[in-house]
Short mmCIF file of C-alpha atoms and ligand atoms in Angstrom, two decimals:
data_model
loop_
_atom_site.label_atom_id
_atom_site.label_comp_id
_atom_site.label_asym_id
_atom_site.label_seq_id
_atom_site.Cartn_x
_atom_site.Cartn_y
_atom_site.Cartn_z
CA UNK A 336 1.51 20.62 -0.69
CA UNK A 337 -2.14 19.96 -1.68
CA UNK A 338 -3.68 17.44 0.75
CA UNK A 339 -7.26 15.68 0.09
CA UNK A 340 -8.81 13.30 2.42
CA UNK A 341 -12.15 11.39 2.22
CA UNK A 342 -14.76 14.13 3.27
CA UNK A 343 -15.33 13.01 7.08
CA UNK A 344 -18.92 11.75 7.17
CA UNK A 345 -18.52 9.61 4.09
CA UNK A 346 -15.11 7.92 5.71
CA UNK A 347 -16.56 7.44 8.75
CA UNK A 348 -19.79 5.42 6.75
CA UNK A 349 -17.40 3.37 4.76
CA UNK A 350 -14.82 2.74 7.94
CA UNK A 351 -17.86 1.48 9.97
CA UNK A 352 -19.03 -1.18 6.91
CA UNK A 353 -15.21 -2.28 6.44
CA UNK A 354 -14.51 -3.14 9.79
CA UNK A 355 -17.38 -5.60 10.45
CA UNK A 356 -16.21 -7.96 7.07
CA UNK A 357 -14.53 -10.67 7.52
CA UNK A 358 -10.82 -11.20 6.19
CA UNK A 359 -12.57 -13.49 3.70
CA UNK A 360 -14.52 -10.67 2.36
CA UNK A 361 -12.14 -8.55 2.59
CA UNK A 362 -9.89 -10.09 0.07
CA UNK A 363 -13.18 -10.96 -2.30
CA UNK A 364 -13.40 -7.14 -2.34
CA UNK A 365 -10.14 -6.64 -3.12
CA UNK A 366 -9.94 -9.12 -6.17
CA UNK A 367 -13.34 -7.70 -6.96
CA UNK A 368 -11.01 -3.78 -7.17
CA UNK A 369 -8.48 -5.66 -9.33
CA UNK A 370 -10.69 -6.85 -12.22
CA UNK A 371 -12.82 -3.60 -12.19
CA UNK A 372 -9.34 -1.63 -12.28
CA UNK A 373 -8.22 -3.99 -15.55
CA UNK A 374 -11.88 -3.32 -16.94
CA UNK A 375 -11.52 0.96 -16.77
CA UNK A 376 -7.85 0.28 -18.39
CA UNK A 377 -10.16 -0.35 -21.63
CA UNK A 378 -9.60 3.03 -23.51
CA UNK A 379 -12.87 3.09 -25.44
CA UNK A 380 -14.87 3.64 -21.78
CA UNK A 381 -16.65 0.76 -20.64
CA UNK A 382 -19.81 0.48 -18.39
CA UNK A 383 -19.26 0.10 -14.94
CA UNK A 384 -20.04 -3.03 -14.13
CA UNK A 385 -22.13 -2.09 -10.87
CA UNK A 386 -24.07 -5.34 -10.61
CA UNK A 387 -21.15 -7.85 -10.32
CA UNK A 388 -18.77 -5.23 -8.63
CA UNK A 389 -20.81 -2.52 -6.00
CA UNK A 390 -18.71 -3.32 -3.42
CA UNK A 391 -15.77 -3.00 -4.93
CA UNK A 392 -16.72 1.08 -5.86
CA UNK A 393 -18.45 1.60 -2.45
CA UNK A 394 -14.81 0.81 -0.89
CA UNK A 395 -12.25 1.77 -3.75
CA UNK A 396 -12.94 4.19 -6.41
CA UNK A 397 -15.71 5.68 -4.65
CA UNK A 398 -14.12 7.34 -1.66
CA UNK A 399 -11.04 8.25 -4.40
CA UNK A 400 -12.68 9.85 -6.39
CA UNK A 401 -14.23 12.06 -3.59
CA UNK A 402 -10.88 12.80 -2.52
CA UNK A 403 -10.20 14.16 -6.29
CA UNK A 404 -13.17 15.74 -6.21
CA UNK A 405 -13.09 17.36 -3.38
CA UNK A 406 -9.43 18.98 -3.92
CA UNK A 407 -10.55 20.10 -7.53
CA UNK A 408 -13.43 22.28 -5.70
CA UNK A 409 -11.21 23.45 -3.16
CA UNK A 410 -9.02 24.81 -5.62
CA UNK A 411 -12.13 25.88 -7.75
CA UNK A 412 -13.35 27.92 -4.92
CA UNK A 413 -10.63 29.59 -3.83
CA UNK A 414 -10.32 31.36 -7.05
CA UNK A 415 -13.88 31.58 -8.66
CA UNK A 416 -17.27 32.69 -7.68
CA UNK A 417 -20.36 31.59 -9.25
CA UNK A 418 -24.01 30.79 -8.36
CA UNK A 419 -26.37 28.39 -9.68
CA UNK A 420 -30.42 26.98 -9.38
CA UNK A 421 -29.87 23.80 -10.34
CA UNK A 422 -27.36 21.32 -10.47
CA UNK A 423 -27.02 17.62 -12.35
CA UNK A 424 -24.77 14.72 -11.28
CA UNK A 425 -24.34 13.17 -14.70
CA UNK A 426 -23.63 9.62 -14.60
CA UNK A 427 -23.78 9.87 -10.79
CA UNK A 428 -22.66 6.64 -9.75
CA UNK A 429 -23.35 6.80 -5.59
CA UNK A 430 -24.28 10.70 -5.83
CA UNK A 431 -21.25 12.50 -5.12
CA UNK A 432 -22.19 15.70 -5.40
CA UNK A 433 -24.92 15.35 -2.91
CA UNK A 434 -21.49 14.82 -0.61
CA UNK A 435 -19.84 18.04 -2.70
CA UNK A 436 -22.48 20.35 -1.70
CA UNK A 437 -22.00 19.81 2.21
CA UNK A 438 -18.81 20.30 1.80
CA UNK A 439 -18.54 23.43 -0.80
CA UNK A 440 -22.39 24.86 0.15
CA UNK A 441 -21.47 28.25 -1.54
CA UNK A 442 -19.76 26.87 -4.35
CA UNK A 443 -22.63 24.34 -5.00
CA UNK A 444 -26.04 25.65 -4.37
CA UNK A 445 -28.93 24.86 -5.82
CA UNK A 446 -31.58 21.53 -6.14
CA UNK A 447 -30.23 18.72 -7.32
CA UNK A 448 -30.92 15.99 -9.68
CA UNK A 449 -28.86 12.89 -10.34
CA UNK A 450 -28.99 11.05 -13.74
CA UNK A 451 -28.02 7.29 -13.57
CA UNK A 452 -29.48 4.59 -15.58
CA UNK A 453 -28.15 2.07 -13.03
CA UNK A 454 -30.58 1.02 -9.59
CA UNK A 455 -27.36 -0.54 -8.01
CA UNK A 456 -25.23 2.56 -6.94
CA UNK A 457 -28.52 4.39 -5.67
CA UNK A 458 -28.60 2.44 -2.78
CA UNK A 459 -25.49 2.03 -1.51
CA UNK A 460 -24.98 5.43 0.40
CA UNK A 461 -27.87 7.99 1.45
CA UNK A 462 -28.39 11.19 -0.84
CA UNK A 463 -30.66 13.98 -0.95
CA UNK A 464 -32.01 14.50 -4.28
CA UNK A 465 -34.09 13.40 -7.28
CA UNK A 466 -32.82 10.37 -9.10
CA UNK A 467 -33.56 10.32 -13.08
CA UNK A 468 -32.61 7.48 -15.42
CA UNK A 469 -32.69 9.12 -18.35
CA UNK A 470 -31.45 12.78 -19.65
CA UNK A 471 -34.35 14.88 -18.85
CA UNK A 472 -36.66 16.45 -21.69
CA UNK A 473 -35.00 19.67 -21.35
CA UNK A 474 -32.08 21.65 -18.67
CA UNK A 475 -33.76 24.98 -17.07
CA UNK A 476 -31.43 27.96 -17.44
CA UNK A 477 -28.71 28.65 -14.63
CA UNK A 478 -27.78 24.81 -14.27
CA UNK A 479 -24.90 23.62 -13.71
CA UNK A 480 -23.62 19.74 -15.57
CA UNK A 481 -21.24 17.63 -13.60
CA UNK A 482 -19.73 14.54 -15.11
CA UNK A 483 -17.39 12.35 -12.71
CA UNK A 484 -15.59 9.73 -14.54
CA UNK A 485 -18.98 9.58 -16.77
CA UNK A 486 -18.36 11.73 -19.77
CA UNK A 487 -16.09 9.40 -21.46
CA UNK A 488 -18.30 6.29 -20.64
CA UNK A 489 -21.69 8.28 -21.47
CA UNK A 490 -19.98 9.62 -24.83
CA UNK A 491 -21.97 12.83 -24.31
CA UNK A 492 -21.80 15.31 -27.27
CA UNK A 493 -20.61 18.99 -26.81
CA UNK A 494 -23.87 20.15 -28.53
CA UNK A 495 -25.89 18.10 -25.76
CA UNK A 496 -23.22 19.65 -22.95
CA UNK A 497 -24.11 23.21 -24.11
CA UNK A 498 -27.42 22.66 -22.89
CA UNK A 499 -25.98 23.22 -19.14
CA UNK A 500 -24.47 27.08 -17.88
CA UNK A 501 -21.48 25.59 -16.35
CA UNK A 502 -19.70 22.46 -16.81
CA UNK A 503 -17.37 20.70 -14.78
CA UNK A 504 -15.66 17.32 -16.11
CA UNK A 505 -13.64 14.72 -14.41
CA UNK A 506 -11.66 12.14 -15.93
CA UNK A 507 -9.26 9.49 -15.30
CA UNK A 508 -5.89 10.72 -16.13
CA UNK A 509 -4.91 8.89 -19.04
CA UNK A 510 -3.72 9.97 -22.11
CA UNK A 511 -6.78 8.75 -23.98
CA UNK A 512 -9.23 9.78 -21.64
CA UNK A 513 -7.50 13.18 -21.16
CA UNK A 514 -6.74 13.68 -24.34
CA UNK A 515 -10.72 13.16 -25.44
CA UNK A 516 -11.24 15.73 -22.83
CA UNK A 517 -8.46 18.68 -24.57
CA UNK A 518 -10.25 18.03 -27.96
CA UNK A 519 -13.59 18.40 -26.05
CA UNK A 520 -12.21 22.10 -24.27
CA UNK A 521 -12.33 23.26 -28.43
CA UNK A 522 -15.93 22.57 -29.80
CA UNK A 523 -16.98 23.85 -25.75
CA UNK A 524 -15.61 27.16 -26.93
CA UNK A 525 -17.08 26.93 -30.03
CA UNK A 526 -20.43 26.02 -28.57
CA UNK A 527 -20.07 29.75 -26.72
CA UNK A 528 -18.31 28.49 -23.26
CA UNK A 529 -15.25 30.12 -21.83
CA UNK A 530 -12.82 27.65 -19.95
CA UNK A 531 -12.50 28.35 -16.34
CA UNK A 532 -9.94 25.88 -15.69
CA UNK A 533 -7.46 23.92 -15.63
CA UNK A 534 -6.47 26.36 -18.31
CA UNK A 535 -5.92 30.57 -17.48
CA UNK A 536 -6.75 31.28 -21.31
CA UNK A 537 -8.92 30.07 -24.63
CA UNK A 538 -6.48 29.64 -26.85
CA UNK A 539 -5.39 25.88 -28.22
CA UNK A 540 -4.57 23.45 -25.86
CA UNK A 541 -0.81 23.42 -26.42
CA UNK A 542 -0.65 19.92 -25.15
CA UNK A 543 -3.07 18.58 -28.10
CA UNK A 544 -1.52 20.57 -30.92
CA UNK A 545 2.32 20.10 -30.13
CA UNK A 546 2.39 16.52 -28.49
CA UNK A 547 1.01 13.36 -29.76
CA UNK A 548 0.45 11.57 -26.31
CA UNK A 549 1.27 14.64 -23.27
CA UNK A 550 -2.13 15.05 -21.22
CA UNK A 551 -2.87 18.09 -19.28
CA UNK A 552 -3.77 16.19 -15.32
CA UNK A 553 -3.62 17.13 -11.88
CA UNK A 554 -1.86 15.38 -8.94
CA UNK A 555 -2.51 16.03 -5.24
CA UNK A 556 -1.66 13.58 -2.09
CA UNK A 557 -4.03 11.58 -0.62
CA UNK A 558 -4.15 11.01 3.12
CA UNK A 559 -5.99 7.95 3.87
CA UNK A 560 -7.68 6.57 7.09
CA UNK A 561 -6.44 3.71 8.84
CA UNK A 562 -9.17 1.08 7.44
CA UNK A 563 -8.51 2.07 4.01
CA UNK A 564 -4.76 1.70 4.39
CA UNK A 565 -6.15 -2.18 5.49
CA UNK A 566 -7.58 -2.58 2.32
CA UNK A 567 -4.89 -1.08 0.30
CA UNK A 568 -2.42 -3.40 1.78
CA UNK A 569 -4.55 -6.03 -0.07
CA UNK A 570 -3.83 -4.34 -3.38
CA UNK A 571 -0.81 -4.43 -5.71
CA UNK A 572 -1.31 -0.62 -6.25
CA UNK A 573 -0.96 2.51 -3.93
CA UNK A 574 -2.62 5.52 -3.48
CA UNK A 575 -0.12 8.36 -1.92
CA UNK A 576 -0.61 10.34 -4.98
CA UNK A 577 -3.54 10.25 -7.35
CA UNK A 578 -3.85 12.19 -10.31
CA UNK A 579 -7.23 13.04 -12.58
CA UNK A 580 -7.99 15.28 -15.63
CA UNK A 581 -11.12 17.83 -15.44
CA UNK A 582 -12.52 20.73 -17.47
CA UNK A 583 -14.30 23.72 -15.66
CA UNK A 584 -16.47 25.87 -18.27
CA UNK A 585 -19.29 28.10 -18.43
CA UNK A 586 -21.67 30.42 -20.40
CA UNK A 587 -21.63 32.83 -17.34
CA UNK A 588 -20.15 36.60 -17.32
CA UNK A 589 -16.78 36.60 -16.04
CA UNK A 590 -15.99 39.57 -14.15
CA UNK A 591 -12.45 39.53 -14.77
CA UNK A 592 -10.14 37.13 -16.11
CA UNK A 593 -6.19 34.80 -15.39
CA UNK A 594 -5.00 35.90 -18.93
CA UNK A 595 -1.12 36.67 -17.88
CA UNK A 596 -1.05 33.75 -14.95
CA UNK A 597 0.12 30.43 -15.39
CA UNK A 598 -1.21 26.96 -14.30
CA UNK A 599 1.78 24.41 -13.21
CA UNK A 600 0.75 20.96 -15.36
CA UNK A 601 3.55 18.94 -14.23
CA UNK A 602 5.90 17.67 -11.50
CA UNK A 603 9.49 18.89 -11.20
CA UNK A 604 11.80 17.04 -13.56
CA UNK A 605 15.39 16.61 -12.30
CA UNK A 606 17.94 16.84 -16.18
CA UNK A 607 21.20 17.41 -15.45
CA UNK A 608 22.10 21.37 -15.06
CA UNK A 609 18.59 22.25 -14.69
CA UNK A 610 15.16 21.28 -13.11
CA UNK A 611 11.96 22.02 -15.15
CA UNK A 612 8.21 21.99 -14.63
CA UNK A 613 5.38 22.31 -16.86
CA UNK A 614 3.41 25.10 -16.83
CA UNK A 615 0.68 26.53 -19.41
CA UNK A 616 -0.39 30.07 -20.16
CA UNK A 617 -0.95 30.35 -23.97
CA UNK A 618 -0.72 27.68 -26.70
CA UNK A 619 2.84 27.19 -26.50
CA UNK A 620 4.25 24.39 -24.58
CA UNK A 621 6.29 26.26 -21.58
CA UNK A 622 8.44 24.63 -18.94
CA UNK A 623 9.80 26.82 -15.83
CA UNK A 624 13.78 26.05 -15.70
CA UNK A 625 15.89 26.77 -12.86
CA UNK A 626 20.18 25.95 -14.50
CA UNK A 627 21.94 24.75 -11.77
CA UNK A 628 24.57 26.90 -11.72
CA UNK A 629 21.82 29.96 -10.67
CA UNK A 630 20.00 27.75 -8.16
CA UNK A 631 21.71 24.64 -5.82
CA UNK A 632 18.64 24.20 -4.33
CA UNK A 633 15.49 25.64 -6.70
CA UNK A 634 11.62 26.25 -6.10
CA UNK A 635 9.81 22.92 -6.34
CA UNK A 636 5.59 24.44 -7.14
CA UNK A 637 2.86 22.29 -6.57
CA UNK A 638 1.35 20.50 -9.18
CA UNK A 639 -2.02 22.35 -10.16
CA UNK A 640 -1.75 25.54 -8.53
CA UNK A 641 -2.16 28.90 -10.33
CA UNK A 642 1.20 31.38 -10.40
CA UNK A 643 1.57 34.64 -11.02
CA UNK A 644 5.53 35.01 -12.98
CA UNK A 645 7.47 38.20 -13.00
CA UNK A 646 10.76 38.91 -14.53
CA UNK A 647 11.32 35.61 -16.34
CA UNK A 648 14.04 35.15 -19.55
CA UNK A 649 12.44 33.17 -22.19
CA UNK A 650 14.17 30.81 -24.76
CA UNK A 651 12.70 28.49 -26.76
CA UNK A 652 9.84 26.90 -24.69
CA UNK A 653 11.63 27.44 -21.53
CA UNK A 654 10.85 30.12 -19.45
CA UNK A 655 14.09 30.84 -17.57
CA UNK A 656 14.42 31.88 -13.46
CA UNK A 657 17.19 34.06 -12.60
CA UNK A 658 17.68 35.50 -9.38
CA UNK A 659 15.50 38.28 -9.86
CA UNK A 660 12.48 36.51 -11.50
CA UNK A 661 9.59 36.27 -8.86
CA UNK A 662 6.73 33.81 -8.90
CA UNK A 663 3.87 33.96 -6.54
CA UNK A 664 1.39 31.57 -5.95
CA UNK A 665 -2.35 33.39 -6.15
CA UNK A 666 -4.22 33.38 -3.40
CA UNK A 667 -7.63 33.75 -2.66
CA UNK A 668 -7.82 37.31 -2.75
CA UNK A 669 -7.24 37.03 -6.73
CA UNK A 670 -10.74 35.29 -6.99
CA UNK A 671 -12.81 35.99 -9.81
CA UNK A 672 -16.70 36.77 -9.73
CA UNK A 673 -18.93 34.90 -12.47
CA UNK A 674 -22.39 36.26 -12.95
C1 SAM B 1058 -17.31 5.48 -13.68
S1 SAM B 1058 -18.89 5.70 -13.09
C2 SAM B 1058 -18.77 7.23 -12.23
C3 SAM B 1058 -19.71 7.33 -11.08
C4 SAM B 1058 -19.57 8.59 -10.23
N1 SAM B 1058 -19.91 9.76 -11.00
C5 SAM B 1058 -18.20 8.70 -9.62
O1 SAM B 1058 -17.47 9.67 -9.87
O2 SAM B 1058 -17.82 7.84 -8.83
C6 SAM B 1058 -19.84 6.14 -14.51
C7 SAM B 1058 -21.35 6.16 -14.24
O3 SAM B 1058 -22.07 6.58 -15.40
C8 SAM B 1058 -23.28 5.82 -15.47
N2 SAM B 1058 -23.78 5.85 -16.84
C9 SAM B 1058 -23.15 5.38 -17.96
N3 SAM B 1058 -23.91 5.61 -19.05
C10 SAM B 1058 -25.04 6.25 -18.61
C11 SAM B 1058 -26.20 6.76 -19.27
N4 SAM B 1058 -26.35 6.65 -20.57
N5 SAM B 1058 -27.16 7.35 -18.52
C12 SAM B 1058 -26.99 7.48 -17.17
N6 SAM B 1058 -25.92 7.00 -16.49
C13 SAM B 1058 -24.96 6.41 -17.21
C14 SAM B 1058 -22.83 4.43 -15.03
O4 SAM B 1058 -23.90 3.60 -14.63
C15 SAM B 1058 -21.90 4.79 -13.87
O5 SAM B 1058 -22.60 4.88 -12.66
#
């Protein structure tokens, strides 16, 4: 199971500053979480309202997006390589990359900038690194772009993205947002990037040409601390599982490649006489089946990993396990170098 928690030093911040409100505050915060949740709902990407509603981000979709975050660069760097000299946090809200790099320091070397036209979030937990409200003049080769939960609401155009080496893109995982992000994976190739992930090839997104409304996401489980579980309990939603969209991409040399391996999309679905789950490895849209009679009890994968299949019987867009088929998930000794 893939477990993310709040990196340590940034719950411990936010656990200290919770405990000494008041229940009165408390609640204000939460209502605060509930409008600002309604206002992201709105599928053309609205501003975050960080004036009216800091508080509400320091506590809520702050420390959950860190925990998405930081289980998309675990699984980044458990499979990929790659080295960088610079690195922007696009739309940087608090500066969570600043928090990325202590926790991934091979993974995300390099000086940092953060671009935010907001003063609000700047303040509200301490980062190392320049601060820029505007897109700079120009990006200096070997730098690396990261967008959390700001491409959508910056509306940044592939042709300004291919300024950057590498890209990395989170989004909420909606079928808008997502969906914006699929189309975006295209002109990124076009623009001379090669997709790292979610995706193990550079073909069509199979989800954007054969569905009107799938979207490729992620789920992991989120282990929260006690105080946030306080403030949850204030909140009509929960947080066991959360889910995002991203893009990885670069312009970098790939030493080798995951053409042949599969990426599970989706969680296990229960029919009757079989169990399925999504996986992608070409343009086609693929499920894994296990029939019933074959398996009483079959293979549930995690949601996001990479797999290596063997022995499989394909029909239609199911790929079939029989007794003999073996599927492996890859570790980290299947990692791949990018120069
Ligand atoms: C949803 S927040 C994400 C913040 C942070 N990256 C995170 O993951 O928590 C989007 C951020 O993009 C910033 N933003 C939106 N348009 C911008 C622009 N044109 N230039 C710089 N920052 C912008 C907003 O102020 C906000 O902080």
């Amino acid at each position: 199971m893939r477990i993310s928690k709040v990196p340590y030093k940034v719950d411990q911040f936010l656990e200290k500053k919770w405990n000494l409100f008041a229940e009165k505050e408390k609640n204000e915060i939460s209502k605060q979480i509930i409008q600002m949740s309604h206002h992201y709902q709105n599928p053309e990407g609205l501003e975050t309202p960080w004036q009216d509603f800091s508080r509400a981000y320091l506590f809520y979709f702050f420390p959950l997006n860190l925990a998405r975050g930081s289980a998309l660069f675990q699984s980044f760097e458990k499979h990929f390589s790659w080295t960088h000299d610079h690195l922007f946090d696009v739309g940087a809200g608090i500066g969570n990359l600043n928090i990325y790099q202590k926790v991934f320091p091979n993974l995300l070397s390099g000086d940092l900038t953060f671009i935010e036209h907001s003063s609000v979030p700047t303040d509200l937990f301490p980062t190392e690194g320049k601060w820029l409200k505007k897109w700079p003049s120009s990006i200096p080769p070997k730098s690396l772009g990261f967008f959390s939960f700001s491409w959508v609401e910056m509306k940044t155009s592939a042709k300004e993205l291919a300024s950057f080496e590498s890209l990395v893109l989170m989004e909420p995982s909606t079928s808008n947002s997502a969906r914006k992000l699929m189309a975006l994976r295209s002109e990124l190739i076009e623009e001379g990037f090669q997709i790292l992930a979610p995706c193990t090839h550079q073909k069509s997104c199979p989800l954007l040409i054969h569905s009107q409304k799938d979207w490729c996401h992620d789920r992991i489980h989120f282990e929260p601390s006690p105080w946030f579980l306080d403030l949850e309990d204030r909140l009509p939603m929960k947080n066991r599982t959360l889910t995002f969209s991203y893009l990885v991409a670069t312009k970098g040399n790939l030493k080798s490649n995951f053409t042949g391996e599969a990426r599970v999309i989706g969680d296990t679905l229960k029919e009757k006489g079989k169990t399925r789950q999504a996986v992608c490895l070409d343009d086609e849209r693929r499920f894994l089946s296990w029939l019933k009679k074959d398996f009483k009890n079959p293979e549930t994968l995690d949601h996001g990993i990479l797999i290596q299949i063997d022995g499989e019987q394909e029909k239609g867009n199911e790929l079939r396990v029989t007794p003999t088929t073996r599927i492996e998930e890859l570790g980290p000794d299947r990692k791949i170098e990018i120069l």
